[in-house]
mmCIF file of C-alpha atoms and ligand atoms in Angstrom:
data_model
loop_
_atom_site.group_PDB
_atom_site.id
_atom_site.type_symbol
_atom_site.label_atom_id
_atom_site.label_comp_id
_atom_site.label_asym_id
_atom_site.label_seq_id
_atom_site.Cartn_x
_atom_site.Cartn_y
_atom_site.Cartn_z
ATOM 1 C CA MET A 1 25.713 49.079 -39.680
ATOM 2 C CA GLN A 2 29.381 50.054 -39.902
ATOM 3 C CA LEU A 3 32.163 48.253 -38.008
ATOM 4 C CA PRO A 4 32.368 49.419 -34.388
ATOM 5 C CA ARG A 5 35.325 51.369 -32.997
ATOM 6 C CA PRO A 6 38.281 49.136 -32.093
ATOM 7 C CA ARG A 7 39.180 49.079 -28.402
ATOM 8 C CA GLY A 8 42.774 47.873 -28.522
ATOM 9 C CA PRO A 9 45.336 45.956 -30.595
ATOM 10 C CA VAL A 10 43.298 42.770 -31.036
ATOM 11 C CA SER A 11 40.161 44.491 -32.344
ATOM 12 C CA GLU A 12 42.246 46.883 -34.429
ATOM 13 C CA ARG A 13 43.870 43.953 -36.141
ATOM 14 C CA VAL A 14 40.622 41.973 -36.512
ATOM 15 C CA PHE A 15 38.715 44.917 -37.995
ATOM 16 C CA ALA A 16 41.529 45.691 -40.446
ATOM 17 C CA GLU A 17 41.485 42.051 -41.518
ATOM 18 C CA MET A 18 37.716 42.106 -41.920
ATOM 19 C CA VAL A 19 38.001 44.910 -44.433
ATOM 20 C CA THR A 20 41.015 43.395 -46.200
ATOM 21 C CA PRO A 21 41.736 39.744 -45.332
ATOM 22 C CA ASP A 22 45.446 38.968 -45.294
ATOM 23 C CA PRO A 23 46.163 35.337 -46.270
ATOM 24 C CA LYS A 24 49.676 35.684 -44.805
ATOM 25 C CA ALA A 25 48.530 36.993 -41.396
ATOM 26 C CA VAL A 26 50.148 35.224 -38.454
ATOM 27 C CA ALA A 27 47.676 33.492 -36.106
ATOM 28 C CA LEU A 28 46.752 35.302 -32.912
ATOM 29 C CA GLU A 29 48.701 34.145 -29.817
ATOM 30 C CA PRO A 30 46.570 32.169 -27.329
ATOM 31 C CA PHE A 31 45.590 34.108 -24.207
ATOM 32 C CA ALA A 32 47.004 33.197 -20.801
ATOM 33 C CA ARG A 33 44.595 31.247 -18.602
ATOM 34 C CA THR A 34 44.776 34.030 -16.012
ATOM 35 C CA HIS A 35 43.602 36.693 -18.494
ATOM 36 C CA ASP A 36 40.327 38.360 -17.470
ATOM 37 C CA VAL A 37 38.566 37.588 -20.725
ATOM 38 C CA LEU A 38 35.073 38.634 -19.641
ATOM 39 C CA ALA A 39 36.125 42.182 -18.750
ATOM 40 C CA ASP A 40 38.472 42.670 -21.726
ATOM 41 C CA ASP A 41 36.883 45.311 -23.960
ATOM 42 C CA ASP A 42 39.334 44.706 -26.797
ATOM 43 C CA LEU A 43 38.710 40.959 -26.935
ATOM 44 C CA GLN A 44 34.930 41.173 -26.459
ATOM 45 C CA ILE A 45 34.372 43.783 -29.178
ATOM 46 C CA ALA A 46 36.561 41.763 -31.573
ATOM 47 C CA LEU A 47 34.576 38.600 -30.846
ATOM 48 C CA TRP A 48 31.264 40.471 -31.066
ATOM 49 C CA ALA A 49 32.154 41.803 -34.531
ATOM 50 C CA LEU A 50 33.351 38.387 -35.726
ATOM 51 C CA TYR A 51 30.018 36.883 -34.675
ATOM 52 C CA GLU A 52 28.102 39.722 -36.263
ATOM 53 C CA LEU A 53 29.383 38.531 -39.644
ATOM 54 C CA SER A 54 26.981 35.582 -39.157
ATOM 55 C CA PHE A 55 24.018 37.781 -38.173
ATOM 56 C CA ARG A 56 23.498 41.037 -40.084
ATOM 57 C CA GLY A 57 27.089 41.845 -41.086
ATOM 58 C CA PHE A 58 28.567 45.293 -41.709
ATOM 59 C CA GLU A 59 28.254 47.666 -44.647
ATOM 60 C CA ASP A 60 32.039 48.062 -44.726
ATOM 61 C CA VAL A 61 32.797 44.298 -44.695
ATOM 62 C CA ASP A 62 32.300 41.980 -47.686
ATOM 63 C CA ALA A 63 29.642 39.369 -46.772
ATOM 64 C CA ASP A 64 31.930 36.620 -48.035
ATOM 65 C CA HIS A 65 34.439 37.343 -45.265
ATOM 66 C CA GLU A 66 32.166 35.480 -42.841
ATOM 67 C CA TRP A 67 34.036 32.391 -44.044
ATOM 68 C CA SER A 68 37.550 33.860 -44.283
ATOM 69 C CA PRO A 69 39.937 31.151 -42.952
ATOM 70 C CA GLY A 70 42.112 33.777 -41.256
ATOM 71 C CA LEU A 71 39.182 35.387 -39.434
ATOM 72 C CA LEU A 72 37.831 31.981 -38.397
ATOM 73 C CA ALA A 73 41.277 31.057 -37.017
ATOM 74 C CA THR A 74 41.333 34.292 -35.010
ATOM 75 C CA ARG A 75 37.800 33.653 -33.792
ATOM 76 C CA ARG A 76 38.866 30.230 -32.603
ATOM 77 C CA VAL A 77 41.698 31.658 -30.470
ATOM 78 C CA LEU A 78 39.286 34.152 -28.905
ATOM 79 C CA GLU A 79 36.657 31.457 -28.382
ATOM 80 C CA GLU A 80 39.079 29.115 -26.651
ATOM 81 C CA ALA A 81 39.856 31.803 -24.081
ATOM 82 C CA PHE A 82 36.164 32.714 -23.785
ATOM 83 C CA GLU A 83 35.008 29.120 -23.317
ATOM 84 C CA ALA A 84 37.616 28.512 -20.605
ATOM 85 C CA ALA A 85 36.430 31.664 -18.802
ATOM 86 C CA LEU A 86 32.771 30.617 -19.017
ATOM 87 C CA ARG A 87 33.533 27.136 -17.742
ATOM 88 C CA ASP A 88 35.535 28.617 -14.838
ATOM 89 C CA LEU A 89 32.697 31.007 -14.051
ATOM 90 C CA THR A 90 30.086 28.246 -13.857
ATOM 91 C CA GLU A 91 31.990 25.126 -12.788
ATOM 92 C CA ASP A 92 30.937 25.033 -9.132
ATOM 93 C CA ALA A 93 27.248 25.660 -9.877
ATOM 94 C CA VAL A 94 27.214 22.964 -12.574
ATOM 95 C CA GLU A 95 28.946 20.483 -10.282
ATOM 96 C CA ARG A 96 26.661 21.166 -7.313
ATOM 97 C CA ALA A 97 23.458 20.896 -9.345
ATOM 98 C CA SER A 98 24.673 17.663 -10.954
ATOM 99 C CA GLN A 99 25.414 16.163 -7.529
ATOM 100 C CA GLU A 100 22.299 17.327 -5.724
ATOM 101 C CA HIS A 101 19.556 16.745 -8.286
ATOM 102 C CA GLY A 102 18.705 13.748 -10.453
ATOM 103 C CA ARG A 103 16.516 15.145 -13.201
ATOM 104 C CA THR A 104 17.783 17.658 -15.752
ATOM 105 C CA ALA A 105 14.850 20.041 -15.224
ATOM 106 C CA GLU A 106 15.616 20.221 -11.483
ATOM 107 C CA GLN A 107 19.342 20.677 -12.183
ATOM 108 C CA VAL A 108 18.601 23.571 -14.542
ATOM 109 C CA LEU A 109 16.315 25.206 -11.965
ATOM 110 C CA ALA A 110 19.038 24.750 -9.324
ATOM 111 C CA VAL A 111 21.719 26.598 -11.325
ATOM 112 C CA ILE A 112 19.202 29.358 -12.086
ATOM 113 C CA GLU A 113 18.209 29.706 -8.421
ATOM 114 C CA ASP A 114 21.884 29.730 -7.460
ATOM 115 C CA VAL A 115 21.853 33.379 -8.578
ATOM 116 C CA ASP A 116 18.898 35.208 -7.107
ATOM 117 C CA ASP A 117 19.663 38.881 -7.383
ATOM 118 C CA PRO A 118 16.657 41.144 -7.938
ATOM 119 C CA ARG A 119 18.607 44.351 -7.121
ATOM 120 C CA LEU A 120 18.767 45.727 -10.664
ATOM 121 C CA ALA A 121 15.086 45.072 -11.370
ATOM 122 C CA ARG A 122 14.089 46.591 -8.010
ATOM 123 C CA TYR A 123 16.282 49.616 -8.581
ATOM 124 C CA LEU A 124 14.793 50.239 -12.021
ATOM 125 C CA GLN A 125 11.313 49.786 -10.605
ATOM 126 C CA ARG A 126 11.691 52.134 -7.647
ATOM 127 C CA GLU A 127 14.691 54.441 -7.865
ATOM 128 C CA ALA A 128 16.382 54.745 -11.255
ATOM 129 C CA THR A 129 16.460 58.147 -12.926
ATOM 130 C CA GLU A 130 15.249 58.539 -16.499
ATOM 131 C CA GLU A 131 18.873 58.600 -17.686
ATOM 132 C CA GLN A 132 19.708 55.409 -15.822
ATOM 133 C CA TYR A 133 16.627 53.682 -17.203
ATOM 134 C CA ARG A 134 17.662 54.726 -20.715
ATOM 135 C CA GLU A 135 21.146 53.328 -20.079
ATOM 136 C CA PHE A 136 19.569 50.011 -19.100
ATOM 137 C CA LEU A 137 17.672 49.970 -22.418
ATOM 138 C CA VAL A 138 20.913 50.779 -24.249
ATOM 139 C CA HIS A 139 22.683 47.775 -22.657
ATOM 140 C CA ARG A 140 19.729 45.531 -23.447
ATOM 141 C CA SER A 141 19.442 46.790 -27.043
ATOM 142 C CA ILE A 142 22.493 44.790 -28.107
ATOM 143 C CA TYR A 143 20.551 41.578 -27.560
ATOM 144 C CA HIS A 144 16.900 42.546 -27.859
ATOM 145 C CA LEU A 145 17.296 43.994 -31.358
ATOM 146 C CA LYS A 146 18.189 40.439 -32.395
ATOM 147 C CA GLU A 147 16.077 38.769 -29.776
ATOM 148 C CA SER A 148 16.074 34.972 -29.984
ATOM 149 C CA ASP A 149 18.221 34.917 -33.130
ATOM 150 C CA PRO A 150 21.203 33.155 -31.453
ATOM 151 C CA HIS A 151 18.886 30.462 -30.056
ATOM 152 C CA ALA A 152 17.390 29.885 -33.502
ATOM 153 C CA TRP A 153 20.712 28.419 -34.690
ATOM 154 C CA ALA A 154 19.790 25.323 -32.632
ATOM 155 C CA ILE A 155 16.663 24.422 -34.610
ATOM 156 C CA PRO A 156 18.303 22.264 -37.320
ATOM 157 C CA ARG A 157 20.436 20.591 -34.635
ATOM 158 C CA LEU A 158 17.492 19.251 -32.616
ATOM 159 C CA ASP A 159 14.878 16.599 -33.292
ATOM 160 C CA GLY A 160 11.554 15.349 -31.921
ATOM 161 C CA GLY A 161 10.077 16.972 -28.802
ATOM 162 C CA PRO A 162 12.832 19.569 -28.198
ATOM 163 C CA LYS A 163 12.659 20.769 -31.809
ATOM 164 C CA VAL A 164 8.864 21.099 -31.719
ATOM 165 C CA ALA A 165 8.957 22.933 -28.370
ATOM 166 C CA LEU A 166 11.718 25.293 -29.546
ATOM 167 C CA ALA A 167 9.737 26.078 -32.715
ATOM 168 C CA GLU A 168 6.646 26.797 -30.587
ATOM 169 C CA LEU A 169 8.613 29.147 -28.330
ATOM 170 C CA GLN A 170 10.361 30.859 -31.227
ATOM 171 C CA TYR A 171 7.042 31.358 -33.022
ATOM 172 C CA ASP A 172 6.112 33.764 -30.202
ATOM 173 C CA GLU A 173 9.532 35.458 -30.165
ATOM 174 C CA PHE A 174 9.299 35.959 -33.918
ATOM 175 C CA GLY A 175 5.894 37.586 -33.805
ATOM 176 C CA GLY A 176 3.399 34.710 -33.967
ATOM 177 C CA GLY A 177 2.838 35.327 -37.670
ATOM 178 C CA ARG A 178 2.737 39.143 -37.362
ATOM 179 C CA PRO A 179 5.812 41.184 -38.329
ATOM 180 C CA ASP A 180 4.706 44.037 -36.050
ATOM 181 C CA ARG A 181 4.792 41.620 -33.084
ATOM 182 C CA LEU A 182 8.403 40.454 -33.613
ATOM 183 C CA HIS A 183 9.934 40.881 -30.185
ATOM 184 C CA SER A 184 12.937 42.669 -31.692
ATOM 185 C CA THR A 185 10.498 45.117 -33.306
ATOM 186 C CA LEU A 186 8.652 45.585 -30.011
ATOM 187 C CA PHE A 187 12.016 46.431 -28.426
ATOM 188 C CA ALA A 188 12.894 48.877 -31.199
ATOM 189 C CA ARG A 189 9.580 50.611 -30.486
ATOM 190 C CA ALA A 190 10.442 50.676 -26.763
ATOM 191 C CA LEU A 191 13.740 52.398 -27.601
ATOM 192 C CA GLU A 192 11.889 54.959 -29.703
ATOM 193 C CA GLY A 193 9.382 55.455 -26.906
ATOM 194 C CA ALA A 194 12.265 56.269 -24.551
ATOM 195 C CA GLY A 195 13.743 58.754 -27.030
ATOM 196 C CA LEU A 196 16.589 56.433 -28.050
ATOM 197 C CA ASP A 197 17.900 55.329 -31.443
ATOM 198 C CA PRO A 198 16.090 52.096 -32.462
ATOM 199 C CA SER A 199 18.501 51.145 -35.247
ATOM 200 C CA TYR A 200 20.330 47.841 -35.052
ATOM 201 C CA GLY A 201 23.800 48.208 -33.547
ATOM 202 C CA ALA A 202 23.389 51.912 -32.733
ATOM 203 C CA TYR A 203 24.880 51.550 -29.256
ATOM 204 C CA VAL A 204 27.564 48.897 -29.696
ATOM 205 C CA ASP A 205 30.341 51.432 -29.213
ATOM 206 C CA VAL A 206 29.159 52.520 -25.776
ATOM 207 C CA VAL A 207 28.441 49.215 -24.032
ATOM 208 C CA PRO A 208 31.193 47.723 -21.844
ATOM 209 C CA ALA A 209 32.866 44.318 -22.177
ATOM 210 C CA LEU A 210 30.484 42.491 -19.836
ATOM 211 C CA THR A 211 27.444 43.522 -21.861
ATOM 212 C CA LEU A 212 29.191 42.295 -24.992
ATOM 213 C CA ALA A 213 30.168 39.070 -23.185
ATOM 214 C CA THR A 214 26.519 38.302 -22.358
ATOM 215 C CA ASN A 215 25.791 38.573 -26.079
ATOM 216 C CA ASN A 216 28.912 36.744 -27.207
ATOM 217 C CA ALA A 217 28.045 33.803 -24.959
ATOM 218 C CA MET A 218 24.764 33.323 -26.832
ATOM 219 C CA SER A 219 26.410 33.602 -30.239
ATOM 220 C CA PHE A 220 29.198 31.229 -29.212
ATOM 221 C CA PHE A 221 26.803 28.580 -27.902
ATOM 222 C CA GLY A 222 24.407 29.082 -30.797
ATOM 223 C CA LEU A 223 26.920 28.871 -33.615
ATOM 224 C CA HIS A 224 28.602 25.636 -32.456
ATOM 225 C CA ARG A 225 26.588 22.466 -32.934
ATOM 226 C CA ARG A 226 28.598 20.703 -30.233
ATOM 227 C CA LEU A 227 27.255 23.323 -27.774
ATOM 228 C CA ARG A 228 23.557 22.859 -28.662
ATOM 229 C CA GLY A 229 22.963 21.784 -25.053
ATOM 230 C CA ALA A 230 24.478 25.045 -23.796
ATOM 231 C CA ILE A 231 22.377 27.299 -26.022
ATOM 232 C CA MET A 232 19.221 25.493 -24.889
ATOM 233 C CA GLY A 233 20.300 25.725 -21.240
ATOM 234 C CA HIS A 234 20.885 29.420 -21.822
ATOM 235 C CA LEU A 235 17.405 29.787 -23.285
ATOM 236 C CA ALA A 236 15.874 27.997 -20.286
ATOM 237 C CA ALA A 237 17.632 30.323 -17.844
ATOM 238 C CA PHE A 238 16.816 33.413 -19.875
ATOM 239 C CA GLU A 239 13.102 32.609 -20.051
ATOM 240 C CA SER A 240 12.976 31.553 -16.379
ATOM 241 C CA THR A 241 14.472 34.821 -15.160
ATOM 242 C CA SER A 242 12.416 37.139 -17.330
ATOM 243 C CA SER A 243 8.803 37.226 -16.190
ATOM 244 C CA LEU A 244 9.202 38.755 -12.713
ATOM 245 C CA PRO A 245 11.923 41.307 -13.625
ATOM 246 C CA CYS A 246 9.862 42.376 -16.667
ATOM 247 C CA ARG A 247 6.992 43.222 -14.325
ATOM 248 C CA ARG A 248 9.392 45.429 -12.340
ATOM 249 C CA TYR A 249 10.898 47.043 -15.472
ATOM 250 C CA SER A 250 7.401 47.858 -16.651
ATOM 251 C CA GLY A 251 6.596 49.381 -13.247
ATOM 252 C CA GLY A 252 9.749 51.504 -13.467
ATOM 253 C CA ALA A 253 8.837 52.768 -16.933
ATOM 254 C CA ALA A 254 5.355 53.700 -15.682
ATOM 255 C CA ARG A 255 6.810 55.454 -12.606
ATOM 256 C CA LEU A 256 9.076 57.533 -14.829
ATOM 257 C CA GLY A 257 6.217 58.375 -17.189
ATOM 258 C CA PHE A 258 7.834 56.856 -20.273
ATOM 259 C CA ASP A 259 5.800 56.414 -23.439
ATOM 260 C CA SER A 260 3.597 53.271 -23.301
ATOM 261 C CA ARG A 261 5.774 51.591 -25.967
ATOM 262 C CA VAL A 262 8.356 50.908 -23.242
ATOM 263 C CA ASN A 263 5.809 49.165 -21.006
ATOM 264 C CA GLU A 264 4.369 47.235 -23.921
ATOM 265 C CA TYR A 265 7.645 45.424 -24.554
ATOM 266 C CA PHE A 266 8.020 44.345 -20.938
ATOM 267 C CA ASP A 267 4.315 43.584 -20.381
ATOM 268 C CA GLU A 268 4.407 41.230 -23.381
ATOM 269 C CA HIS A 269 7.121 39.251 -21.559
ATOM 270 C CA VAL A 270 5.430 38.945 -18.166
ATOM 271 C CA GLU A 271 2.989 36.274 -19.332
ATOM 272 C CA ALA A 272 4.750 34.945 -22.427
ATOM 273 C CA ASP A 273 7.952 34.086 -20.587
ATOM 274 C CA ALA A 274 6.127 32.270 -17.794
ATOM 275 C CA VAL A 275 4.939 29.889 -20.556
ATOM 276 C CA HIS A 276 8.319 29.886 -22.330
ATOM 277 C CA GLU A 277 10.042 28.913 -19.073
ATOM 278 C CA GLN A 278 8.017 25.717 -18.849
ATOM 279 C CA LEU A 279 8.655 24.855 -22.490
ATOM 280 C CA ALA A 280 12.383 25.530 -22.248
ATOM 281 C CA VAL A 281 13.113 23.827 -18.924
ATOM 282 C CA ARG A 282 10.646 20.925 -18.813
ATOM 283 C CA THR A 283 10.369 20.067 -22.489
ATOM 284 C CA ILE A 284 13.446 21.273 -24.345
ATOM 285 C CA CYS A 285 16.234 20.749 -21.777
ATOM 286 C CA GLN A 286 14.764 17.676 -20.090
ATOM 287 C CA GLN A 287 13.979 15.844 -23.333
ATOM 288 C CA LEU A 288 17.219 16.905 -24.973
ATOM 289 C CA VAL A 289 19.256 15.260 -22.215
ATOM 290 C CA ASP A 290 16.898 12.259 -22.186
ATOM 291 C CA GLN A 291 17.703 11.858 -25.897
ATOM 292 C CA ASP A 292 21.430 12.481 -25.451
ATOM 293 C CA PRO A 293 22.772 12.262 -21.876
ATOM 294 C CA THR A 294 26.214 13.509 -22.988
ATOM 295 C CA LEU A 295 24.677 17.027 -23.256
ATOM 296 C CA GLN A 296 23.764 17.227 -19.540
ATOM 297 C CA ARG A 297 26.682 19.328 -18.314
ATOM 298 C CA ASP A 298 26.573 21.670 -21.291
ATOM 299 C CA VAL A 299 22.884 22.372 -20.652
ATOM 300 C CA LEU A 300 23.880 23.461 -17.142
ATOM 301 C CA LEU A 301 26.889 25.403 -18.492
ATOM 302 C CA GLY A 302 24.510 27.416 -20.676
ATOM 303 C CA ALA A 303 21.985 28.030 -17.905
ATOM 304 C CA SER A 304 24.608 29.060 -15.373
ATOM 305 C CA THR A 305 26.424 31.271 -17.891
ATOM 306 C CA CYS A 306 23.183 33.147 -18.525
ATOM 307 C CA VAL A 307 22.486 33.963 -14.882
ATOM 308 C CA ARG A 308 26.064 34.495 -13.717
ATOM 309 C CA LEU A 309 27.120 36.766 -16.583
ATOM 310 C CA ASP A 310 23.892 38.714 -16.226
ATOM 311 C CA ALA A 311 24.594 39.127 -12.503
ATOM 312 C CA LEU A 312 28.094 40.479 -13.246
ATOM 313 C CA ALA A 313 26.783 42.920 -15.857
ATOM 314 C CA SER A 314 23.948 44.036 -13.565
ATOM 315 C CA ALA A 315 26.326 44.573 -10.631
ATOM 316 C CA GLN A 316 28.600 46.687 -12.817
ATOM 317 C CA MET A 317 25.665 48.821 -13.962
ATOM 318 C CA LEU A 318 24.398 49.350 -10.412
ATOM 319 C CA GLY A 319 27.930 49.973 -9.132
ATOM 320 C CA ALA A 320 28.413 52.800 -11.615
ATOM 321 C CA TRP A 321 25.044 54.375 -10.783
ATOM 322 C CA HIS A 322 25.658 54.189 -7.044
ATOM 323 C CA GLN A 323 28.826 56.210 -7.602
ATOM 324 C CA GLY A 324 26.902 58.751 -9.655
ATOM 325 C CA LEU A 325 28.582 57.612 -12.878
ATOM 326 C CA SER A 326 27.327 56.429 -16.250
ATOM 327 C CA SER A 327 27.459 52.647 -16.819
ATOM 328 C CA LEU A 328 28.304 53.280 -20.484
ATOM 329 C CA LEU A 329 31.692 53.916 -22.050
ATOM 330 C CA GLY A 330 32.823 57.462 -22.584
ATOM 331 C CA THR A 331 29.320 58.846 -22.365
ATOM 332 C CA PRO A 332 28.321 61.302 -19.676
ATOM 333 C CA GLN A 333 24.782 60.398 -18.547
ATOM 334 C CA GLU A 334 23.181 63.527 -19.968
ATOM 335 C CA GLU A 335 24.334 62.562 -23.459
ATOM 336 C CA VAL A 336 22.603 59.182 -23.545
ATOM 337 C CA ALA A 337 19.256 60.617 -24.541
HETATM 338 FE FE1 FE2 B 1 10.833 37.800 -26.218
HETATM 339 FE FE1 FE2 B 2 10.428 34.509 -24.255
#
């Protein structure tokens, strides 16, 4: 994959520095607290590319630049603004769940149930056009082509029951011993089945800031050991809000007559994620906080971030479609296929 297109002065500067690090570069100015970080395309694409250095990297960036002090300093400025925005987004849900429920598992379920918005899944099931369904797959491709990778960063940071349960869950996500069953591979086949490009990163340039933010949240939580509670809370929310929507997505793909490879991806998740939900909420999150009570609020931060950011991204997608527009950047709907 090549570096994506910059979307403003911050990403322009970051991408130039990725190609040629400048030891004398002046640190990025902190962002004002009022800045709308989650909707800022320039900031989100810069952060996404910085994180990508720790996943698959770019052909036009030296692999060693993952550890460039200048790039890490820039990433820190972006992350400080991003973390503040995520904490603002989730604060009330975290507080309410902490007050109203005693056990971690119940608190996690409370922040998940705080957002109950099946509109996107229903729309895809019953009304979406082929083009809109393809757009949905394009948004989802940014994560699903590296499905579960950000959560895997937590494995060496856990111990005992949570580690064993995470390994059990990840064993399924990573194919259960069969490369052709890797969930990221199943999703690549779904993209192909829908007539889309299955290559990693193919659609980064056309997804808006909120879609990038949903991905950046996982990378941010996953890459920082201090936030191991948040990445596990995120996992719990992700798995708990997957099974039912996947049934609807599969129904939508069948209604539109897509190739069976699209259904196969979602059908795989209807049953698997019902099991994963139990593992993630009851075993991983509950036992993690039992082992280390200081992680309680971060577990809820992660869970609430997952559902609230997803709700924002879903609302933006539906909002565009209801106005007869594409939900992607600079791409008329007919060009998506
Ligand atoms: Fe999966
Ligand atoms: Fe899963």
